[in-house]
PDB file of C-alpha atoms in Angstrom:
ATOM      1  CA  MET A   1      15.773   7.624 -18.266  1.00  0.00           C
ATOM      2  CA  PHE A   2      15.961   8.871 -21.856  1.00  0.00           C
ATOM      3  CA  LYS A   3      13.404  11.526 -21.195  1.00  0.00           C
ATOM      4  CA  ILE A   4      15.552  13.015 -18.426  1.00  0.00           C
ATOM      5  CA  LEU A   5      18.561  12.999 -20.701  1.00  0.00           C
ATOM      6  CA  ILE A   6      16.599  14.537 -23.635  1.00  0.00           C
ATOM      7  CA  LYS A   7      15.394  17.265 -21.270  1.00  0.00           C
ATOM      8  CA  LEU A   8      18.972  18.186 -20.390  1.00  0.00           C
ATOM      9  CA  PHE A   9      19.891  18.398 -24.140  1.00  0.00           C
ATOM     10  CA  SER A  10      16.824  20.211 -25.365  1.00  0.00           C
ATOM     11  CA  ASN A  11      15.675  23.815 -25.370  1.00  0.00           C
ATOM     12  CA  LYS A  12      12.694  25.021 -23.403  1.00  0.00           C
ATOM     13  CA  SER A  13      10.673  25.764 -26.543  1.00  0.00           C
ATOM     14  CA  LYS A  14       8.360  22.738 -27.237  1.00  0.00           C
ATOM     15  CA  ASP A  15       9.011  22.573 -31.006  1.00  0.00           C
ATOM     16  CA  ALA A  16      12.747  22.728 -30.410  1.00  0.00           C
ATOM     17  CA  TYR A  17      12.320  20.136 -27.618  1.00  0.00           C
ATOM     18  CA  ILE A  18      10.561  17.692 -29.997  1.00  0.00           C
ATOM     19  CA  GLU A  19      12.959  18.272 -32.829  1.00  0.00           C
ATOM     20  CA  LYS A  20      16.062  18.063 -30.500  1.00  0.00           C
ATOM     21  CA  SER A  21      14.709  14.892 -28.775  1.00  0.00           C
ATOM     22  CA  ILE A  22      14.331  13.160 -32.150  1.00  0.00           C
ATOM     23  CA  ASN A  23      17.909  14.195 -33.161  1.00  0.00           C
ATOM     24  CA  SER A  24      19.394  13.329 -29.717  1.00  0.00           C
ATOM     25  CA  ASN A  25      17.820   9.862 -29.345  1.00  0.00           C
ATOM     26  CA  VAL A  26      20.479   8.115 -31.443  1.00  0.00           C
ATOM     27  CA  GLU A  27      23.317  10.152 -29.908  1.00  0.00           C
ATOM     28  CA  ILE A  28      22.070   9.252 -26.407  1.00  0.00           C
ATOM     29  CA  ILE A  29      21.719   5.592 -27.176  1.00  0.00           C
ATOM     30  CA  GLU A  30      25.256   5.500 -28.568  1.00  0.00           C
ATOM     31  CA  LEU A  31      26.541   7.498 -25.538  1.00  0.00           C
ATOM     32  CA  ILE A  32      24.907   4.957 -23.112  1.00  0.00           C
ATOM     33  CA  ASN A  33      26.267   2.014 -25.137  1.00  0.00           C
ATOM     34  CA  ARG A  34      29.740   3.543 -24.865  1.00  0.00           C
ATOM     35  CA  ILE A  35      29.344   4.060 -21.062  1.00  0.00           C
ATOM     36  CA  GLU A  36      28.167   0.489 -20.626  1.00  0.00           C
ATOM     37  CA  LYS A  37      31.076  -0.878 -22.629  1.00  0.00           C
ATOM     38  CA  ASN A  38      33.445   1.055 -20.464  1.00  0.00           C
ATOM     39  CA  LEU A  39      31.806  -0.210 -17.272  1.00  0.00           C
ATOM     40  CA  MET A  40      32.068  -3.828 -18.608  1.00  0.00           C
ATOM     41  CA  LYS A  41      35.862  -3.498 -18.866  1.00  0.00           C
TER      42      LYS A  41
END
């Protein structure tokens, strides 16, 4: 699941992909947590 989302947010360049995926992980987790909270309401 995370890998699919990271691919959407990352560039095609592999170095940029790795760097972006590390930077995006926290943002993605926060986003998913926010979505889950909204679904719980």
